[in-house]
mmCIF file of C-alpha atoms in Angstrom:
data_model
loop_
_atom_site.group_PDB
_atom_site.id
_atom_site.type_symbol
_atom_site.label_atom_id
_atom_site.label_comp_id
_atom_site.label_asym_id
_atom_site.label_seq_id
_atom_site.Cartn_x
_atom_site.Cartn_y
_atom_site.Cartn_z
ATOM 1 C CA UNK A 1 1.410 -3.732 -24.956
ATOM 2 C CA UNK A 2 -0.302 -4.276 -21.632
ATOM 3 C CA UNK A 3 1.643 -4.700 -18.423
ATOM 4 C CA UNK A 4 -0.092 -6.842 -15.823
ATOM 5 C CA UNK A 5 0.387 -5.526 -12.297
ATOM 6 C CA UNK A 6 -0.142 -7.554 -9.134
ATOM 7 C CA UNK A 7 -0.446 -4.749 -6.596
ATOM 8 C CA UNK A 8 -0.094 -6.069 -3.053
ATOM 9 C CA UNK A 9 -0.453 -4.506 0.358
ATOM 10 C CA UNK A 10 2.117 -5.601 2.948
ATOM 11 C CA UNK A 11 1.179 -8.046 5.692
ATOM 12 C CA UNK A 12 -0.056 -6.986 9.096
ATOM 13 C CA UNK A 13 2.122 -5.153 11.614
ATOM 14 C CA UNK A 14 1.634 -4.632 15.342
ATOM 15 C CA UNK A 15 0.725 -1.022 14.583
ATOM 16 C CA UNK A 16 -1.929 -2.095 12.070
ATOM 17 C CA UNK A 17 -3.460 -4.342 14.708
ATOM 18 C CA UNK A 18 -3.977 -1.480 17.192
ATOM 19 C CA UNK A 19 -4.705 1.255 14.600
ATOM 20 C CA UNK A 20 -1.506 3.221 15.157
ATOM 21 C CA UNK A 21 -0.613 5.364 12.145
ATOM 22 C CA UNK A 22 2.609 4.263 10.466
ATOM 23 C CA UNK A 23 3.299 6.467 7.468
ATOM 24 C CA UNK A 24 7.076 6.462 6.972
ATOM 25 C CA UNK A 25 7.732 4.835 10.375
ATOM 26 C CA UNK A 26 9.630 1.646 9.586
ATOM 27 C CA UNK A 27 7.669 -1.112 11.321
ATOM 28 C CA UNK A 28 8.248 -4.849 10.821
ATOM 29 C CA UNK A 29 5.568 -7.449 10.180
ATOM 30 C CA UNK A 30 4.099 -9.132 13.244
ATOM 31 C CA UNK A 31 3.581 -12.911 13.450
ATOM 32 C CA UNK A 32 0.253 -12.682 11.655
ATOM 33 C CA UNK A 33 1.830 -10.525 8.955
ATOM 34 C CA UNK A 34 4.592 -13.058 8.413
ATOM 35 C CA UNK A 35 1.961 -15.794 8.129
ATOM 36 C CA UNK A 36 0.048 -13.703 5.595
ATOM 37 C CA UNK A 37 3.220 -13.067 3.603
ATOM 38 C CA UNK A 38 4.002 -16.792 3.467
ATOM 39 C CA UNK A 39 0.468 -17.515 2.245
ATOM 40 C CA UNK A 40 0.815 -14.815 -0.386
ATOM 41 C CA UNK A 41 4.117 -16.226 -1.609
ATOM 42 C CA UNK A 42 2.663 -19.721 -1.928
ATOM 43 C CA UNK A 43 -0.398 -18.418 -3.776
ATOM 44 C CA UNK A 44 1.726 -16.613 -6.363
ATOM 45 C CA UNK A 45 4.470 -19.242 -6.664
ATOM 46 C CA UNK A 46 3.396 -20.044 -10.217
ATOM 47 C CA UNK A 47 2.831 -16.476 -11.401
ATOM 48 C CA UNK A 48 4.965 -15.565 -14.458
ATOM 49 C CA UNK A 49 6.667 -12.596 -12.840
ATOM 50 C CA UNK A 50 9.218 -10.495 -14.688
ATOM 51 C CA UNK A 51 10.002 -8.308 -11.677
ATOM 52 C CA UNK A 52 9.225 -7.881 -7.982
ATOM 53 C CA UNK A 53 9.421 -4.360 -6.600
ATOM 54 C CA UNK A 54 8.608 -3.074 -3.118
ATOM 55 C CA UNK A 55 8.563 0.058 -1.083
ATOM 56 C CA UNK A 56 11.828 0.440 0.799
ATOM 57 C CA UNK A 57 10.005 0.283 4.146
ATOM 58 C CA UNK A 58 10.676 -3.001 5.926
ATOM 59 C CA UNK A 59 7.052 -4.202 6.152
ATOM 60 C CA UNK A 60 6.708 -4.073 2.378
ATOM 61 C CA UNK A 61 10.161 -5.529 1.749
ATOM 62 C CA UNK A 62 9.514 -8.463 4.101
ATOM 63 C CA UNK A 63 6.276 -9.225 2.281
ATOM 64 C CA UNK A 64 8.014 -9.049 -1.086
ATOM 65 C CA UNK A 65 10.789 -11.356 0.103
ATOM 66 C CA UNK A 66 8.204 -14.022 0.963
ATOM 67 C CA UNK A 67 7.105 -13.816 -2.665
ATOM 68 C CA UNK A 68 10.631 -13.710 -4.079
ATOM 69 C CA UNK A 69 11.675 -17.010 -2.477
ATOM 70 C CA UNK A 70 9.408 -18.758 -4.997
ATOM 71 C CA UNK A 71 10.997 -16.986 -7.983
ATOM 72 C CA UNK A 72 14.587 -16.505 -9.103
ATOM 73 C CA UNK A 73 14.192 -12.738 -8.866
ATOM 74 C CA UNK A 74 15.625 -10.009 -6.638
ATOM 75 C CA UNK A 75 13.382 -7.583 -4.784
ATOM 76 C CA UNK A 76 13.881 -4.074 -6.174
ATOM 77 C CA UNK A 77 13.132 -1.330 -3.651
ATOM 78 C CA UNK A 78 11.753 2.082 -4.495
ATOM 79 C CA UNK A 79 11.093 4.931 -2.033
ATOM 80 C CA UNK A 80 8.539 6.314 -4.501
ATOM 81 C CA UNK A 81 6.258 3.451 -3.382
ATOM 82 C CA UNK A 82 6.366 4.380 0.301
ATOM 83 C CA UNK A 83 3.238 5.078 2.305
ATOM 84 C CA UNK A 84 2.180 8.714 2.626
ATOM 85 C CA UNK A 85 4.207 10.720 5.115
ATOM 86 C CA UNK A 86 1.898 11.946 7.890
ATOM 87 C CA UNK A 87 4.373 14.141 9.787
ATOM 88 C CA UNK A 88 3.304 14.615 13.405
ATOM 89 C CA UNK A 89 0.477 12.076 13.094
ATOM 90 C CA UNK A 90 2.937 9.206 12.725
ATOM 91 C CA UNK A 91 3.237 6.903 15.706
ATOM 92 C CA UNK A 92 -0.077 7.990 17.225
ATOM 93 C CA UNK A 93 -3.233 5.967 17.680
ATOM 94 C CA UNK A 94 -6.072 7.239 15.514
ATOM 95 C CA UNK A 95 -8.025 8.212 18.643
ATOM 96 C CA UNK A 96 -5.053 10.209 19.968
ATOM 97 C CA UNK A 97 -4.654 12.098 16.686
ATOM 98 C CA UNK A 98 -8.203 13.426 16.972
ATOM 99 C CA UNK A 99 -7.592 14.731 20.499
ATOM 100 C CA UNK A 100 -4.118 16.160 19.919
ATOM 101 C CA UNK A 101 -4.709 17.731 16.488
ATOM 102 C CA UNK A 102 -8.470 18.325 16.162
ATOM 103 C CA UNK A 103 -8.255 20.868 13.293
ATOM 104 C CA UNK A 104 -5.814 18.875 11.165
ATOM 105 C CA UNK A 105 -7.683 15.653 11.964
ATOM 106 C CA UNK A 106 -10.931 17.228 10.727
ATOM 107 C CA UNK A 107 -9.207 18.291 7.496
ATOM 108 C CA UNK A 108 -7.893 14.771 7.020
ATOM 109 C CA UNK A 109 -11.286 13.173 7.587
ATOM 110 C CA UNK A 110 -12.900 15.740 5.254
ATOM 111 C CA UNK A 111 -10.430 14.605 2.581
ATOM 112 C CA UNK A 112 -8.897 18.011 1.962
ATOM 113 C CA UNK A 113 -6.384 16.794 -0.605
ATOM 114 C CA UNK A 114 -4.065 19.768 -0.189
ATOM 115 C CA UNK A 115 -4.063 19.923 3.609
ATOM 116 C CA UNK A 116 -0.825 19.201 5.466
ATOM 117 C CA UNK A 117 -0.449 17.518 8.827
ATOM 118 C CA UNK A 118 1.735 19.222 11.432
ATOM 119 C CA UNK A 119 5.437 18.371 11.109
ATOM 120 C CA UNK A 120 6.980 15.666 13.260
ATOM 121 C CA UNK A 121 10.184 13.710 12.825
ATOM 122 C CA UNK A 122 9.449 14.041 9.101
ATOM 123 C CA UNK A 123 7.644 16.649 7.011
ATOM 124 C CA UNK A 124 4.146 15.607 5.968
ATOM 125 C CA UNK A 125 2.920 15.531 2.386
ATOM 126 C CA UNK A 126 -0.545 16.338 1.088
ATOM 127 C CA UNK A 127 -2.717 13.638 -0.420
ATOM 128 C CA UNK A 128 -2.331 15.265 -3.826
ATOM 129 C CA UNK A 129 1.471 15.161 -3.559
ATOM 130 C CA UNK A 130 1.325 11.568 -2.362
ATOM 131 C CA UNK A 131 -1.057 10.549 -5.157
ATOM 132 C CA UNK A 132 1.237 11.821 -7.905
ATOM 133 C CA UNK A 133 4.324 10.306 -6.251
ATOM 134 C CA UNK A 134 2.894 6.836 -5.709
ATOM 135 C CA UNK A 135 0.991 6.487 -8.993
ATOM 136 C CA UNK A 136 4.071 7.757 -10.803
ATOM 137 C CA UNK A 137 6.121 5.022 -9.132
ATOM 138 C CA UNK A 138 3.736 2.268 -10.229
ATOM 139 C CA UNK A 139 3.598 3.605 -13.792
ATOM 140 C CA UNK A 140 7.390 3.845 -13.946
ATOM 141 C CA UNK A 141 7.795 0.137 -13.185
ATOM 142 C CA UNK A 142 4.950 -0.852 -15.516
ATOM 143 C CA UNK A 143 6.600 1.027 -18.384
ATOM 144 C CA UNK A 144 9.851 -0.848 -17.789
ATOM 145 C CA UNK A 145 8.090 -4.192 -18.366
ATOM 146 C CA UNK A 146 5.666 -3.858 -21.299
ATOM 147 C CA UNK A 147 3.794 -7.060 -22.087
ATOM 148 C CA UNK A 148 4.972 -8.694 -18.835
ATOM 149 C CA UNK A 149 3.666 -9.283 -15.329
ATOM 150 C CA UNK A 150 5.134 -7.515 -12.301
ATOM 151 C CA UNK A 151 4.437 -7.656 -8.575
ATOM 152 C CA UNK A 152 4.421 -4.362 -6.685
ATOM 153 C CA UNK A 153 4.326 -4.573 -2.882
ATOM 154 C CA UNK A 154 3.367 -1.344 -1.185
ATOM 155 C CA UNK A 155 0.984 0.176 1.361
ATOM 156 C CA UNK A 156 -2.689 0.876 1.902
ATOM 157 C CA UNK A 157 -2.412 4.482 0.808
ATOM 158 C CA UNK A 158 -0.515 3.555 -2.348
ATOM 159 C CA UNK A 159 -3.204 1.010 -3.206
ATOM 160 C CA UNK A 160 -5.888 3.640 -2.663
ATOM 161 C CA UNK A 161 -4.137 5.992 -5.076
ATOM 162 C CA UNK A 162 -3.806 3.252 -7.706
ATOM 163 C CA UNK A 163 -7.485 2.326 -7.321
ATOM 164 C CA UNK A 164 -8.543 5.936 -7.808
ATOM 165 C CA UNK A 165 -6.269 6.344 -10.823
ATOM 166 C CA UNK A 166 -7.574 3.132 -12.408
ATOM 167 C CA UNK A 167 -11.209 4.049 -11.791
ATOM 168 C CA UNK A 168 -10.809 7.704 -12.710
ATOM 169 C CA UNK A 169 -12.161 8.718 -9.287
ATOM 170 C CA UNK A 170 -12.010 12.309 -8.137
ATOM 171 C CA UNK A 171 -9.543 13.051 -5.363
ATOM 172 C CA UNK A 172 -11.560 15.823 -3.724
ATOM 173 C CA UNK A 173 -14.123 14.862 -1.070
ATOM 174 C CA UNK A 174 -14.429 11.322 -2.361
ATOM 175 C CA UNK A 175 -14.582 8.806 0.528
ATOM 176 C CA UNK A 176 -12.756 5.498 0.464
ATOM 177 C CA UNK A 177 -15.673 3.139 -0.172
ATOM 178 C CA UNK A 178 -13.546 0.071 -0.871
ATOM 179 C CA UNK A 179 -11.492 -2.177 1.393
ATOM 180 C CA UNK A 180 -7.700 -2.426 1.352
ATOM 181 C CA UNK A 181 -6.723 -5.569 3.230
ATOM 182 C CA UNK A 182 -3.290 -6.637 4.402
ATOM 183 C CA UNK A 183 -1.590 -9.077 1.983
ATOM 184 C CA UNK A 184 -4.393 -8.652 -0.566
ATOM 185 C CA UNK A 185 -3.722 -9.193 -4.275
ATOM 186 C CA UNK A 186 -5.122 -6.512 -6.549
ATOM 187 C CA UNK A 187 -4.862 -6.914 -10.317
ATOM 188 C CA UNK A 188 -4.421 -3.978 -12.679
ATOM 189 C CA UNK A 189 -3.375 -3.417 -16.272
ATOM 190 C CA UNK A 190 -1.253 -0.606 -17.649
ATOM 191 C CA UNK A 191 -1.411 0.345 -21.330
ATOM 192 C CA UNK A 192 -1.563 3.526 -23.355
ATOM 193 C CA UNK A 193 -0.507 5.627 -20.394
ATOM 194 C CA UNK A 194 -3.447 4.480 -18.247
ATOM 195 C CA UNK A 195 -4.119 2.107 -15.391
ATOM 196 C CA UNK A 196 -7.229 -0.071 -15.387
ATOM 197 C CA UNK A 197 -8.612 -2.415 -12.767
ATOM 198 C CA UNK A 198 -9.386 -6.094 -13.356
ATOM 199 C CA UNK A 199 -9.754 -7.477 -9.793
ATOM 200 C CA UNK A 200 -9.665 -5.930 -6.334
ATOM 201 C CA UNK A 201 -9.121 -7.324 -2.865
ATOM 202 C CA UNK A 202 -8.312 -10.982 -3.503
ATOM 203 C CA UNK A 203 -7.605 -12.562 -0.096
ATOM 204 C CA UNK A 204 -8.663 -16.130 -0.858
ATOM 205 C CA UNK A 205 -5.139 -17.267 -0.016
ATOM 206 C CA UNK A 206 -5.574 -15.989 3.553
ATOM 207 C CA UNK A 207 -8.503 -18.167 4.572
ATOM 208 C CA UNK A 208 -7.943 -20.663 7.387
ATOM 209 C CA UNK A 209 -7.728 -23.684 5.093
ATOM 210 C CA UNK A 210 -5.071 -22.087 2.909
ATOM 211 C CA UNK A 211 -3.003 -21.030 5.911
ATOM 212 C CA UNK A 212 -3.286 -24.487 7.495
ATOM 213 C CA UNK A 213 -1.923 -26.042 4.314
ATOM 214 C CA UNK A 214 1.117 -23.753 4.384
ATOM 215 C CA UNK A 215 1.781 -24.300 8.078
#
């Protein structure tokens, strides 16, 4: 049986707005992110959800809570759905990373999937490690709800991994040629051990008219 997955990126944070790398740093939604989360919740109020699960980082959990208020469901949290850990890159502006760590930054931009960032408060993980962790987390929840619909609220990197898994894209030297927007709804199916993609990047609920109706 197919599991329908509504895979959602968290709403905007202050760090998103200024392009400061978050990773495992636990940053709350900003005012715009809260507005996006409310719009998301209203848009999916009628969805037949069997479960709502989120990364245990606060920005994802806040977004999931805005969805959960429309359903009689708890928000399950799962650290397996966290954003990639970027080690010493975390907390830095993208422009500062390039100046402070030019070699590691070049590896990152070249999409060396086994390269590691320098350690910081936390130990970094490679993209390959992150890919297997995050896709495994999505699959785990899908397998718990065969034939049902679940909402999974996570992070941009997690969504990228799911997209690549669903499209069968190579990890090595393959650029991200698709957008991953805050509070976007992305629809996937899971069946027979595989993810497939049905719709990507739905942000119709975030247009000005939709937000005005909510506010």
